[in-house]
PDB file of C-alpha atoms and ligand atoms in Angstrom:
ATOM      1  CA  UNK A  24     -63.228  50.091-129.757  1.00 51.00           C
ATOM      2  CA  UNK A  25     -60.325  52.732-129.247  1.00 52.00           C
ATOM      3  CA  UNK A  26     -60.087  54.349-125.873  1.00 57.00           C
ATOM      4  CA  UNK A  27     -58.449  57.599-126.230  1.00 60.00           C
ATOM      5  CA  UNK A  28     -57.141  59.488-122.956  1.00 64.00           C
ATOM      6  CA  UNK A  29     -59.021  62.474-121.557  1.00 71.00           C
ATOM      7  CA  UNK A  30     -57.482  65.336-120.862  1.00 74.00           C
ATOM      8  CA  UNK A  31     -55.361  65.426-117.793  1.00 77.00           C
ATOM      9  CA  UNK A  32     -56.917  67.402-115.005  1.00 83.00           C
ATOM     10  CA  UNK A  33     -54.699  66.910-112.457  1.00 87.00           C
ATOM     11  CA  UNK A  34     -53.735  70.279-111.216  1.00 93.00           C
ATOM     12  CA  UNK A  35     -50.109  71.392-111.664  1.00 96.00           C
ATOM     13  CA  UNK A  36     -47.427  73.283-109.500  1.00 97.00           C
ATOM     14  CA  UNK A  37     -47.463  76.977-110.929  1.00 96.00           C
ATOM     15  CA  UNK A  38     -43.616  76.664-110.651  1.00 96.00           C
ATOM     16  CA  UNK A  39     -42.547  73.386-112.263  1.00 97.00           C
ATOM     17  CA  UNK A  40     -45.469  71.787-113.927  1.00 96.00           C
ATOM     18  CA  UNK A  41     -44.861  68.720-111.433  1.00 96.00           C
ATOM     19  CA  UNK A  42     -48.454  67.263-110.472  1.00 96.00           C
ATOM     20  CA  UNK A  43     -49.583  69.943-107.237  1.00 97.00           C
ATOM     21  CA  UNK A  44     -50.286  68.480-103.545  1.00 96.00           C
ATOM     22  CA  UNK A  45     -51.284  71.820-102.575  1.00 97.00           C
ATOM     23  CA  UNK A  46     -53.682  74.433-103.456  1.00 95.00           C
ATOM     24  CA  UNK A  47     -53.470  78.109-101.608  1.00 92.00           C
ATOM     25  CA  UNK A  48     -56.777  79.289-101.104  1.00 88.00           C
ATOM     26  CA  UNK A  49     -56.235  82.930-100.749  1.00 86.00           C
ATOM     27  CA  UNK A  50     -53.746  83.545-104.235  1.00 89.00           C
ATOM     28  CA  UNK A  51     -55.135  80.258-105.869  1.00 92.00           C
ATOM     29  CA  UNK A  52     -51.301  79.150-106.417  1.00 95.00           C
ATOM     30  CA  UNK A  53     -50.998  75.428-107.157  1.00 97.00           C
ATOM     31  CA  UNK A  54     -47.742  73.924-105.737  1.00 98.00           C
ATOM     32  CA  UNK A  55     -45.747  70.094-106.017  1.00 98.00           C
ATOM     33  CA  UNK A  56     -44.179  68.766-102.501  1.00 98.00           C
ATOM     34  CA  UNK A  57     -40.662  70.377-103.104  1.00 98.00           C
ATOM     35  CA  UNK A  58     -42.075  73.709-103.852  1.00 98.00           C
ATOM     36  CA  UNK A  59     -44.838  73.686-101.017  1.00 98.00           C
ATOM     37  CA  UNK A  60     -41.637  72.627 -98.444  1.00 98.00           C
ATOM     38  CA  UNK A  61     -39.934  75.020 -99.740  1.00 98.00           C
ATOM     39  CA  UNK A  62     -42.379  77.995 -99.569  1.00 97.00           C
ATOM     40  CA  UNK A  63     -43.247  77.203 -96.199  1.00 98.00           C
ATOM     41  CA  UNK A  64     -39.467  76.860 -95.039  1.00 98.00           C
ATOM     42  CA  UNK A  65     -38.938  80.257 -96.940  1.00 98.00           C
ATOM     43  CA  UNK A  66     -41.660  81.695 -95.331  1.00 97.00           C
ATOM     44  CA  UNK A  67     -40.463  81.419 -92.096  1.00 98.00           C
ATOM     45  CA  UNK A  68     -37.019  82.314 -92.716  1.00 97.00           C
ATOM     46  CA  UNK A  69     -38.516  85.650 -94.345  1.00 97.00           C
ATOM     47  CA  UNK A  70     -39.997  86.167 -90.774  1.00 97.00           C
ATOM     48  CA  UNK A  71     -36.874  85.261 -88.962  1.00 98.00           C
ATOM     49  CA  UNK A  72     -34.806  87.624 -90.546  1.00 97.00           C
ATOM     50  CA  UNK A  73     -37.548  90.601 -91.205  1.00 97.00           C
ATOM     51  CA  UNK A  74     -37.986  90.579 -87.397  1.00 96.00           C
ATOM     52  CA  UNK A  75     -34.540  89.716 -86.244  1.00 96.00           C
ATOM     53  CA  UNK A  76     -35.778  86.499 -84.777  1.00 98.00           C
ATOM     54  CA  UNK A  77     -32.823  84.837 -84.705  1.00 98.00           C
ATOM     55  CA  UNK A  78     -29.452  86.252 -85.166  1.00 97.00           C
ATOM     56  CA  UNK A  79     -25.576  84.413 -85.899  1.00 96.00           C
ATOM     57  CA  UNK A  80     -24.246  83.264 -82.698  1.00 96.00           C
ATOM     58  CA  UNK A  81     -28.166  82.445 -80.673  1.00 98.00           C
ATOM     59  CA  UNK A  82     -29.150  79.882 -78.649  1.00 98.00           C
ATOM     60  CA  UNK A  83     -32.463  79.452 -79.031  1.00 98.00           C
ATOM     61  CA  UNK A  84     -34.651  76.977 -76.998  1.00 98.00           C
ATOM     62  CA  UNK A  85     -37.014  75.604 -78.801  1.00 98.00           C
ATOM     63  CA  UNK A  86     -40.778  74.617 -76.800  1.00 98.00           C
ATOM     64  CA  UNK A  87     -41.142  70.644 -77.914  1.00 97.00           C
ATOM     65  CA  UNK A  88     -43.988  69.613 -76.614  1.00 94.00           C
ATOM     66  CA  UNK A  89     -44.240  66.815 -78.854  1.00 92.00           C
ATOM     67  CA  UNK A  90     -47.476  67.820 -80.853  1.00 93.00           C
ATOM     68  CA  UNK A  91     -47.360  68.923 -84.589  1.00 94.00           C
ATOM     69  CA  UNK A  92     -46.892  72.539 -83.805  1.00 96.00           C
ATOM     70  CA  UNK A  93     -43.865  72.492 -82.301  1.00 96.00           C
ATOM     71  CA  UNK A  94     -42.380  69.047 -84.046  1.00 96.00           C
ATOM     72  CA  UNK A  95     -42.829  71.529 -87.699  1.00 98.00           C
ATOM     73  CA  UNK A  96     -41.011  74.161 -85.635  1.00 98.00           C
ATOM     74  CA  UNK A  97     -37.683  71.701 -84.709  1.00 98.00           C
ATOM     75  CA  UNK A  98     -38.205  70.262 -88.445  1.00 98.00           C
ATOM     76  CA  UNK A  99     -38.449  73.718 -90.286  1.00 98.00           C
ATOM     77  CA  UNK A 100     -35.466  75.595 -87.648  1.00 98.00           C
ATOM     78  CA  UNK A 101     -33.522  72.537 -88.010  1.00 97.00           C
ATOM     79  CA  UNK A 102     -32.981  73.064 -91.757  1.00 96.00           C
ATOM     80  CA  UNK A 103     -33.547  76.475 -92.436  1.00 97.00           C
ATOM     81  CA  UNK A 104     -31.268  77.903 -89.723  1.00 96.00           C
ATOM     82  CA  UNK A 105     -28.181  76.815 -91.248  1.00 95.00           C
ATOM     83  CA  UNK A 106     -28.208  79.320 -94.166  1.00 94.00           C
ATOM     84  CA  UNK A 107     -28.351  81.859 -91.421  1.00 93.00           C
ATOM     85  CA  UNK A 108     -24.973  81.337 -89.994  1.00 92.00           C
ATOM     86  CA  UNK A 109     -24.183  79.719 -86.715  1.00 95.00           C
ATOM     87  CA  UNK A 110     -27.325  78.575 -84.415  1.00 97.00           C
ATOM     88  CA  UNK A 111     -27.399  76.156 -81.354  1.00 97.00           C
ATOM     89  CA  UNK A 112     -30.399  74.805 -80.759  1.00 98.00           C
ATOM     90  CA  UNK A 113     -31.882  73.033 -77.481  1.00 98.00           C
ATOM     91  CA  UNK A 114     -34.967  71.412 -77.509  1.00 98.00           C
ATOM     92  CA  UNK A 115     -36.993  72.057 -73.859  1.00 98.00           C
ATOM     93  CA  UNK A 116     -39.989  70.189 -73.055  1.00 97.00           C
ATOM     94  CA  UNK A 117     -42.323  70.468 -70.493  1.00 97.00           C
ATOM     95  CA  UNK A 118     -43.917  67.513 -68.455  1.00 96.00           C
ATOM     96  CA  UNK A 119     -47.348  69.037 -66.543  1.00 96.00           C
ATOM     97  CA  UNK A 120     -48.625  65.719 -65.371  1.00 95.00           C
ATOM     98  CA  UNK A 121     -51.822  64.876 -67.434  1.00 94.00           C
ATOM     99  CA  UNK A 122     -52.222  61.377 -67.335  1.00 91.00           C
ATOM    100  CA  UNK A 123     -52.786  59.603 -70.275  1.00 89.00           C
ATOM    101  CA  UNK A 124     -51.864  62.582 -72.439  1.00 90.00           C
ATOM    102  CA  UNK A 125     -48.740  63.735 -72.127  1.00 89.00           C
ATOM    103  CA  UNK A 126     -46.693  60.467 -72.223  1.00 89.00           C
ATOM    104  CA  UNK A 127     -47.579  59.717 -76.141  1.00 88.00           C
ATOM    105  CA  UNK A 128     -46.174  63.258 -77.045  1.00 90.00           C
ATOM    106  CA  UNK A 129     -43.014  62.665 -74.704  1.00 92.00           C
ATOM    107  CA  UNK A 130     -42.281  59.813 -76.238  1.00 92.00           C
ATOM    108  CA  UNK A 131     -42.899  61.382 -79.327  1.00 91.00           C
ATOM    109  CA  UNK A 132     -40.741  64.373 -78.552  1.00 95.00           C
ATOM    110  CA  UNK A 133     -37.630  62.024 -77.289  1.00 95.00           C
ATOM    111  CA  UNK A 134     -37.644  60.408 -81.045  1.00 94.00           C
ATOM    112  CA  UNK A 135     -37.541  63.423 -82.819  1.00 95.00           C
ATOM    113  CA  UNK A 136     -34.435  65.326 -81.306  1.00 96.00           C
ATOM    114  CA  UNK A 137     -33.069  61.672 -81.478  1.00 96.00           C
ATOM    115  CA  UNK A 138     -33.496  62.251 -84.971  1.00 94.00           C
ATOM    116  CA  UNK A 139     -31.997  65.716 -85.091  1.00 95.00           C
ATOM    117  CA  UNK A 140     -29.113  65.282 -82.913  1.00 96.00           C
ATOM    118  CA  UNK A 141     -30.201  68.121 -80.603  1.00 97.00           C
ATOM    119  CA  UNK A 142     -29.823  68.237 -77.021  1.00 97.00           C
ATOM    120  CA  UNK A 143     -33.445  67.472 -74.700  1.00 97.00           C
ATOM    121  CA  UNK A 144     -33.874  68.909 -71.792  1.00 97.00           C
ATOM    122  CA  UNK A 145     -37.195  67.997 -69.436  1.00 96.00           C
ATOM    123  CA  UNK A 146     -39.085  69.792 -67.117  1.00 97.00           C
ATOM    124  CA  UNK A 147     -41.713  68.639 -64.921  1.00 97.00           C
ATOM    125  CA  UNK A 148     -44.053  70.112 -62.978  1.00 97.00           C
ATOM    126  CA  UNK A 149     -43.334  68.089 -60.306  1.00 97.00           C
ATOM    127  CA  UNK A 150     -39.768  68.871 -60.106  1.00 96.00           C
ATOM    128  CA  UNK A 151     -40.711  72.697 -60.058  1.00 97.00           C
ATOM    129  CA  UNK A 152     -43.856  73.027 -58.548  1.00 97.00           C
ATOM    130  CA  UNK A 153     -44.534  69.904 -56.144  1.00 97.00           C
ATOM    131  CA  UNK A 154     -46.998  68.235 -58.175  1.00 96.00           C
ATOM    132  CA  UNK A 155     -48.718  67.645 -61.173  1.00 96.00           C
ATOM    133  CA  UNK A 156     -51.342  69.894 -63.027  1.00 96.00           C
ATOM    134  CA  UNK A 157     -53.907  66.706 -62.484  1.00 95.00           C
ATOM    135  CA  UNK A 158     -53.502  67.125 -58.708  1.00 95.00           C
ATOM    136  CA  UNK A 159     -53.565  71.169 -58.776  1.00 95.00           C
ATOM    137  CA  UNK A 160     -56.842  71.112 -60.566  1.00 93.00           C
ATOM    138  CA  UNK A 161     -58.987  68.434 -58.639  1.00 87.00           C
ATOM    139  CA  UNK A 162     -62.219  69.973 -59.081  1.00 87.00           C
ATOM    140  CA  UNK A 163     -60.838  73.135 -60.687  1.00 90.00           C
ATOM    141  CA  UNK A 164     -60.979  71.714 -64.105  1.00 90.00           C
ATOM    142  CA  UNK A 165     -62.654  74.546 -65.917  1.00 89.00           C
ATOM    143  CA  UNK A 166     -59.693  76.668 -64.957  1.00 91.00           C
ATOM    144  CA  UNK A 167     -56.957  73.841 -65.778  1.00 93.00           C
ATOM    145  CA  UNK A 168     -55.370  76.207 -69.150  1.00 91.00           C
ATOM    146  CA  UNK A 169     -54.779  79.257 -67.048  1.00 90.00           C
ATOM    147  CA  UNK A 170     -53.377  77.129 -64.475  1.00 94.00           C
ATOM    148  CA  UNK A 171     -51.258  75.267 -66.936  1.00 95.00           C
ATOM    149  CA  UNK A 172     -50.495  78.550 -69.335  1.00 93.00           C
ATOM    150  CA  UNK A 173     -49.239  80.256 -66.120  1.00 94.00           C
ATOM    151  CA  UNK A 174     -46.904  77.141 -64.895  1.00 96.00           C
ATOM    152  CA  UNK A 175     -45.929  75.846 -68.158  1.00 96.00           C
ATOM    153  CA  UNK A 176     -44.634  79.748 -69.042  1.00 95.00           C
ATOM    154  CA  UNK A 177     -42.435  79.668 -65.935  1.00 96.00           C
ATOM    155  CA  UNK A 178     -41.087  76.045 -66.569  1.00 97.00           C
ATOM    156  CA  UNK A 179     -39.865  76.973 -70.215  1.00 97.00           C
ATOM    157  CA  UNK A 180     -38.645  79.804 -69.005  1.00 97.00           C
ATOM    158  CA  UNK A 181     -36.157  77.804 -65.945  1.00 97.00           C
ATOM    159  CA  UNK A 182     -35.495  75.270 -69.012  1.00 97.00           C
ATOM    160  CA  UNK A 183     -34.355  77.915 -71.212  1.00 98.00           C
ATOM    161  CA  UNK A 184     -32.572  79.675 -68.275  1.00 97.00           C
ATOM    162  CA  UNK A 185     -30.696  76.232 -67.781  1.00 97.00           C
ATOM    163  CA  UNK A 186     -30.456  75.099 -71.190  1.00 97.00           C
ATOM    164  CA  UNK A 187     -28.320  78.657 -71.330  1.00 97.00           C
ATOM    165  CA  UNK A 188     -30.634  79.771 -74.568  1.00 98.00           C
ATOM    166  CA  UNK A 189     -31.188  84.007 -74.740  1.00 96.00           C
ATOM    167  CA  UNK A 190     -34.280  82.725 -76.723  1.00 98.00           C
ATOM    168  CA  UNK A 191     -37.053  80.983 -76.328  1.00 98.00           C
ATOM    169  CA  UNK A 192     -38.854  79.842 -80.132  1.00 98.00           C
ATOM    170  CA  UNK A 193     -42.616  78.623 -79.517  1.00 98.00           C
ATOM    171  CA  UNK A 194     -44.814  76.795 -82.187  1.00 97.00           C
ATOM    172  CA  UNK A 195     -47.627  79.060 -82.511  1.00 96.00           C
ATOM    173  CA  UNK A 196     -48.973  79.502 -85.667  1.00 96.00           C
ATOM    174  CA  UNK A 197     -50.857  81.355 -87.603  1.00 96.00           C
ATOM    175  CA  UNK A 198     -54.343  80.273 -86.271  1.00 94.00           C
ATOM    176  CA  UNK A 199     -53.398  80.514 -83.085  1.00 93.00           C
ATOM    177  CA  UNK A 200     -52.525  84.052 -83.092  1.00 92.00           C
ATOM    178  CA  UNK A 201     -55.547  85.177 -84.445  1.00 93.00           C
ATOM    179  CA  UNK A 202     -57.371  83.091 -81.903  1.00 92.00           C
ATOM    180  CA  UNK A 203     -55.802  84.809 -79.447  1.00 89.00           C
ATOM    181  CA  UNK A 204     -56.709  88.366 -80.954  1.00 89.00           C
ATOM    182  CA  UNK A 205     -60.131  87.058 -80.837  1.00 87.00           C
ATOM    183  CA  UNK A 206     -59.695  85.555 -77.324  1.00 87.00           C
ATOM    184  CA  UNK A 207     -58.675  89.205 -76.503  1.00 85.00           C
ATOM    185  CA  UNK A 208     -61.131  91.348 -77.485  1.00 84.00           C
ATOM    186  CA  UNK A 209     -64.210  88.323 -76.147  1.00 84.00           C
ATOM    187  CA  UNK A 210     -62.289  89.228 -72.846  1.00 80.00           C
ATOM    188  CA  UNK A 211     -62.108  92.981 -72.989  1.00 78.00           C
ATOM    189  CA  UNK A 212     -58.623  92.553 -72.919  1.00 69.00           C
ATOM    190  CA  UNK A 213     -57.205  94.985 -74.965  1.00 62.00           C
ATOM    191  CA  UNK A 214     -53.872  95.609 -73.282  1.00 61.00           C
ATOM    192  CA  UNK A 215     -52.798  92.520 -74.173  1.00 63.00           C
ATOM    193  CA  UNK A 216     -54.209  92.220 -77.447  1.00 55.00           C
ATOM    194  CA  UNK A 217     -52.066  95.448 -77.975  1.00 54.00           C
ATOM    195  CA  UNK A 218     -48.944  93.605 -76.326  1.00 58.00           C
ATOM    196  CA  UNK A 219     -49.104  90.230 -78.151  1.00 54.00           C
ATOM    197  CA  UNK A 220     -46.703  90.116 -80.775  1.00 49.00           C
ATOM    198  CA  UNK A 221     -44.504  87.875 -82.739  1.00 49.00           C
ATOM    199  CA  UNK A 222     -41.829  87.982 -79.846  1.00 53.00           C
ATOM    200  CA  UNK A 223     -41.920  89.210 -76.409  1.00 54.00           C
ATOM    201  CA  UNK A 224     -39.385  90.334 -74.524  1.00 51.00           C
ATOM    202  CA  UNK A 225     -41.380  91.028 -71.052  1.00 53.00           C
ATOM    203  CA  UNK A 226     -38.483  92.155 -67.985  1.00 56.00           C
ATOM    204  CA  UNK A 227     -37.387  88.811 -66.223  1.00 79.00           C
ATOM    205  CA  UNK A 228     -38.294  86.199 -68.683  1.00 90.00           C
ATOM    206  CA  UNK A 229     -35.915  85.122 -71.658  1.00 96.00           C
ATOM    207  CA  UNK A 230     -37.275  86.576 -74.942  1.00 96.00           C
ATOM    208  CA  UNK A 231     -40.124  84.485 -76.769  1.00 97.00           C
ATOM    209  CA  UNK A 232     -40.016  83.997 -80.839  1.00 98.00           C
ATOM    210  CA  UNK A 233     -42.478  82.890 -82.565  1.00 97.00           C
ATOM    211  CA  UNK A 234     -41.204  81.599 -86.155  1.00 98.00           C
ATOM    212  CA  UNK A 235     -44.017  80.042 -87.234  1.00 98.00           C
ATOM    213  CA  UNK A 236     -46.523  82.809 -86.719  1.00 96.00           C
ATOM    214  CA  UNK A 237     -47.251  83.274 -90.436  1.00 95.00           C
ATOM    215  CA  UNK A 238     -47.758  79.602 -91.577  1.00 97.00           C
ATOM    216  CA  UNK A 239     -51.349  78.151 -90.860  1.00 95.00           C
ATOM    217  CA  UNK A 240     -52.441  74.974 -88.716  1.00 94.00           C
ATOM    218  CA  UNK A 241     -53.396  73.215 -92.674  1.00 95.00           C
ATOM    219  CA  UNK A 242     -49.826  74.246 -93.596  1.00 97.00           C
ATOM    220  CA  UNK A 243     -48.285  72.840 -91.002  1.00 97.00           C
ATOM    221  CA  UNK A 244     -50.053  69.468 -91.260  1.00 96.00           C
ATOM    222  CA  UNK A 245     -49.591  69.123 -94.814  1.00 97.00           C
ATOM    223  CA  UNK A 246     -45.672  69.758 -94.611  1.00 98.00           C
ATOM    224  CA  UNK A 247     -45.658  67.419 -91.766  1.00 97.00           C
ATOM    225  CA  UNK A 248     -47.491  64.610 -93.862  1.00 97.00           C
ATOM    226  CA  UNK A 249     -45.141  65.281 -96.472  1.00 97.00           C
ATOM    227  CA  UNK A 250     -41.937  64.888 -94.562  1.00 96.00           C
ATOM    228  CA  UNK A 251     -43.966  61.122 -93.149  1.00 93.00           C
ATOM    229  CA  UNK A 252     -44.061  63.261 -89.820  1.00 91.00           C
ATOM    230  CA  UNK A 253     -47.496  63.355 -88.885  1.00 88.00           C
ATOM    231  CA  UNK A 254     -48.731  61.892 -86.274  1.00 84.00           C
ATOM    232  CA  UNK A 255     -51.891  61.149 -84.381  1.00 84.00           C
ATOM    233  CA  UNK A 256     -51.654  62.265 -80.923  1.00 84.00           C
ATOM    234  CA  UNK A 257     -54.183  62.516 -78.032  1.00 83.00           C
ATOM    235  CA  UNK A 258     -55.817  65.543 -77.716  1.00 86.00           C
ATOM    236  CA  UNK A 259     -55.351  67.077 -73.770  1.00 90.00           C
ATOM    237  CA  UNK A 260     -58.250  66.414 -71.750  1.00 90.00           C
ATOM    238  CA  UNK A 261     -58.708  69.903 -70.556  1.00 92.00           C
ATOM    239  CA  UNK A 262     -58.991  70.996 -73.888  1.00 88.00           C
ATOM    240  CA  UNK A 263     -63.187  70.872 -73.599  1.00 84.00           C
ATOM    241  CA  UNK A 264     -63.263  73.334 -71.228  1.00 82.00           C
ATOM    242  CA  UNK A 265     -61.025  75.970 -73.294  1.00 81.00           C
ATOM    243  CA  UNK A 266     -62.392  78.970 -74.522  1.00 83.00           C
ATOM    244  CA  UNK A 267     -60.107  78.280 -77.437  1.00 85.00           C
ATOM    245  CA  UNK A 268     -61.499  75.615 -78.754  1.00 86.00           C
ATOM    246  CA  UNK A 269     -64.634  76.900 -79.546  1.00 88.00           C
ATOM    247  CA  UNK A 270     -62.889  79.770 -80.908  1.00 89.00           C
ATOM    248  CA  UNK A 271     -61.046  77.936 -82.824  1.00 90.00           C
ATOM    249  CA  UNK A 272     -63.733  76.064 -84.414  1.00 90.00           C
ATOM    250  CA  UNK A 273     -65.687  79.321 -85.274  1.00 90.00           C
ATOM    251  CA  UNK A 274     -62.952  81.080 -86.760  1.00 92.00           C
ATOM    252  CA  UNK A 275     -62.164  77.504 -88.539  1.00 89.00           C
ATOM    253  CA  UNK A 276     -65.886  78.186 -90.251  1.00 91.00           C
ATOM    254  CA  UNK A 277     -64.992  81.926 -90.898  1.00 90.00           C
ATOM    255  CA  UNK A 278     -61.695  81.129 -92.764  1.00 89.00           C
ATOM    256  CA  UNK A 279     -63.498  78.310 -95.164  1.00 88.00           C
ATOM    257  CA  UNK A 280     -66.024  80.866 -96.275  1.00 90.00           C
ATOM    258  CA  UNK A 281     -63.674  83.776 -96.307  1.00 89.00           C
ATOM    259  CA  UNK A 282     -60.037  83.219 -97.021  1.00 87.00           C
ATOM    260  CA  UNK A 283     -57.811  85.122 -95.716  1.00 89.00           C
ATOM    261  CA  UNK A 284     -59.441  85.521 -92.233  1.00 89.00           C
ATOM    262  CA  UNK A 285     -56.843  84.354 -90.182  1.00 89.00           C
ATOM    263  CA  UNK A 286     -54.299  86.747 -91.467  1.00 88.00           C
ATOM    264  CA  UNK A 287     -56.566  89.691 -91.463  1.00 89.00           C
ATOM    265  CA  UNK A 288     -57.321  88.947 -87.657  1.00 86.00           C
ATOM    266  CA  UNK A 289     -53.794  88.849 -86.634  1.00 84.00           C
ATOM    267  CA  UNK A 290     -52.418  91.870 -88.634  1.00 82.00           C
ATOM    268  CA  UNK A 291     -54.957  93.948 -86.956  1.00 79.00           C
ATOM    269  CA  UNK A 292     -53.498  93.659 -83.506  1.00 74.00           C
TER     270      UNK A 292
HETATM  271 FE1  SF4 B 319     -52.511  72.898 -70.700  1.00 91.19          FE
HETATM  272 FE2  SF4 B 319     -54.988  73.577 -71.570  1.00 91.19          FE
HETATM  273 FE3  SF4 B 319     -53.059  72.972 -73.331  1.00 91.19          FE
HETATM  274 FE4  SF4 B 319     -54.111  71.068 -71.789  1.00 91.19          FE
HETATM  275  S1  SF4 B 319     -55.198  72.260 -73.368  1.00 91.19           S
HETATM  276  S2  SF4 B 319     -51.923  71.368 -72.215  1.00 91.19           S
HETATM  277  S3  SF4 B 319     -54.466  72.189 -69.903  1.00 91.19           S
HETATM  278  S4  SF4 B 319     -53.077  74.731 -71.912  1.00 91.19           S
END
């Protein structure tokens, strides 16, 4: 008997033809690796340069905590910034003292600007604040991410200040700004959801950028998978008692039924 081939199904980039790794939900837009790297990089040069992120002759600090948000954000500056002109880049990472979390993505943050030549600079709690988050929140652990957002915003801000950077570039992404428009308004706190933006320049602390505020948490993972940088990390302990998280996990349900949901949520701030 004579076994003919089926048709091939395997779903091609919309650019090249080359078999797709990727499939946009909201356009439908197949894409290969190369293109899907490169759309994302593009992306977030587009919002660099449409909002004056970054400009020839910055020094931008860049947040490293180690975890895949901010590891795509060295990755995707690290390359893209080049066709800009002239950038310095300093990586800044903050140690809070949660034990048997933030060692792995230390470690994990020292191998990567190993990798990209860039200077490290570490902050601890410790050193600034006379001890570590785990000993500030003894009991208090339903409060421990205001605590930490609050402290870990004033240590970037001293490691910027000493790093010498007039910008600071964190990894937020597109999910988590339209958590935090949700956050927001489940607060009543519609000041701030009128204030958050892609960068903040509030009086004494060095101006905040947020490249990656366009590009998804599923984008980032899959261009971090394709560059072999992914991976698994533990998640913070304090994390259960975040409001975010459950946030998170709703709007996660939202976006699979209704593309698109994440982007509509931030725009309408
Ligand atoms: Fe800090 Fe909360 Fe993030 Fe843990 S989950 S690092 S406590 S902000």
């Amino acid at each position: 008997m004579v076994h003919t081939a089926g048709p091939d199904t395997t779903p091609r980039c919309d650019t090249c033809g080359e078999p797709a790794v990727y499939r946009e939900r909201t356009t439908g837009r197949h894409l290969c690796r190369d293109h899907f790297i490169a759309d994302v990089e593009g992306r977030v040069l587009e919002t660099i340069r449409s909002r004056n992120l970054i400009t020839p002759g910055d020094h931008v600090a860049i947040a490293l905590s180690g975890g895949k948000d901010s590891t795509a954000l060295l990755m995707i500056l690290s390359r893209v910034l080049p066709s800009l002109g002239p950038v310095r880049l300093t990586a800044i990472t903050i140690d809070e003292g949660i034990a048997g979390y933030r060692e792995d993505t230390i470690r994990s943050a020292d191998i990567l600007v190993a990798r990209f030549g860039l200077p490290h600079l570490t902050v601890s709690f410790p050193q600034l604040f006379g001890g570590t988050l785990d000993t500030f929140l003894a009991g208090r652990e339903p409060e421990a991410c205001s605590v930490c957002g609050i402290l870990r915003r004033k240590a970037l801000n001293v490691g910027a200040e000493r790093a010498g950077a007039m910008k600071l570039a964190t990894g937020h992404n597109l999910d988590d700004e339209a958590q935090s428009v949700f956050m927001n308004v489940l607060r009543g706190d519609l000041p701030r959801l009128v204030r958050d933006s892609g960068s903040d320049s509030q009086g004494r602390f060095i101006p905040r950028i947020k490249p990656l505020m366009f590009i998804s948490e599923k984008e980032i993972a899959v261009y971090l998978m394709l560059h072999g940088a992914w991976a698994d990390l533990p998640e913070c302990p304090y994390a259960v008692h975040a409001l975010r998280g459950e946030v998170r996990r709703m709007l996660a349900t939202l976006a699979s039924k209704h593309p698109g949901t994440m982007l509509h949520l931030m725009k309408s701030r």
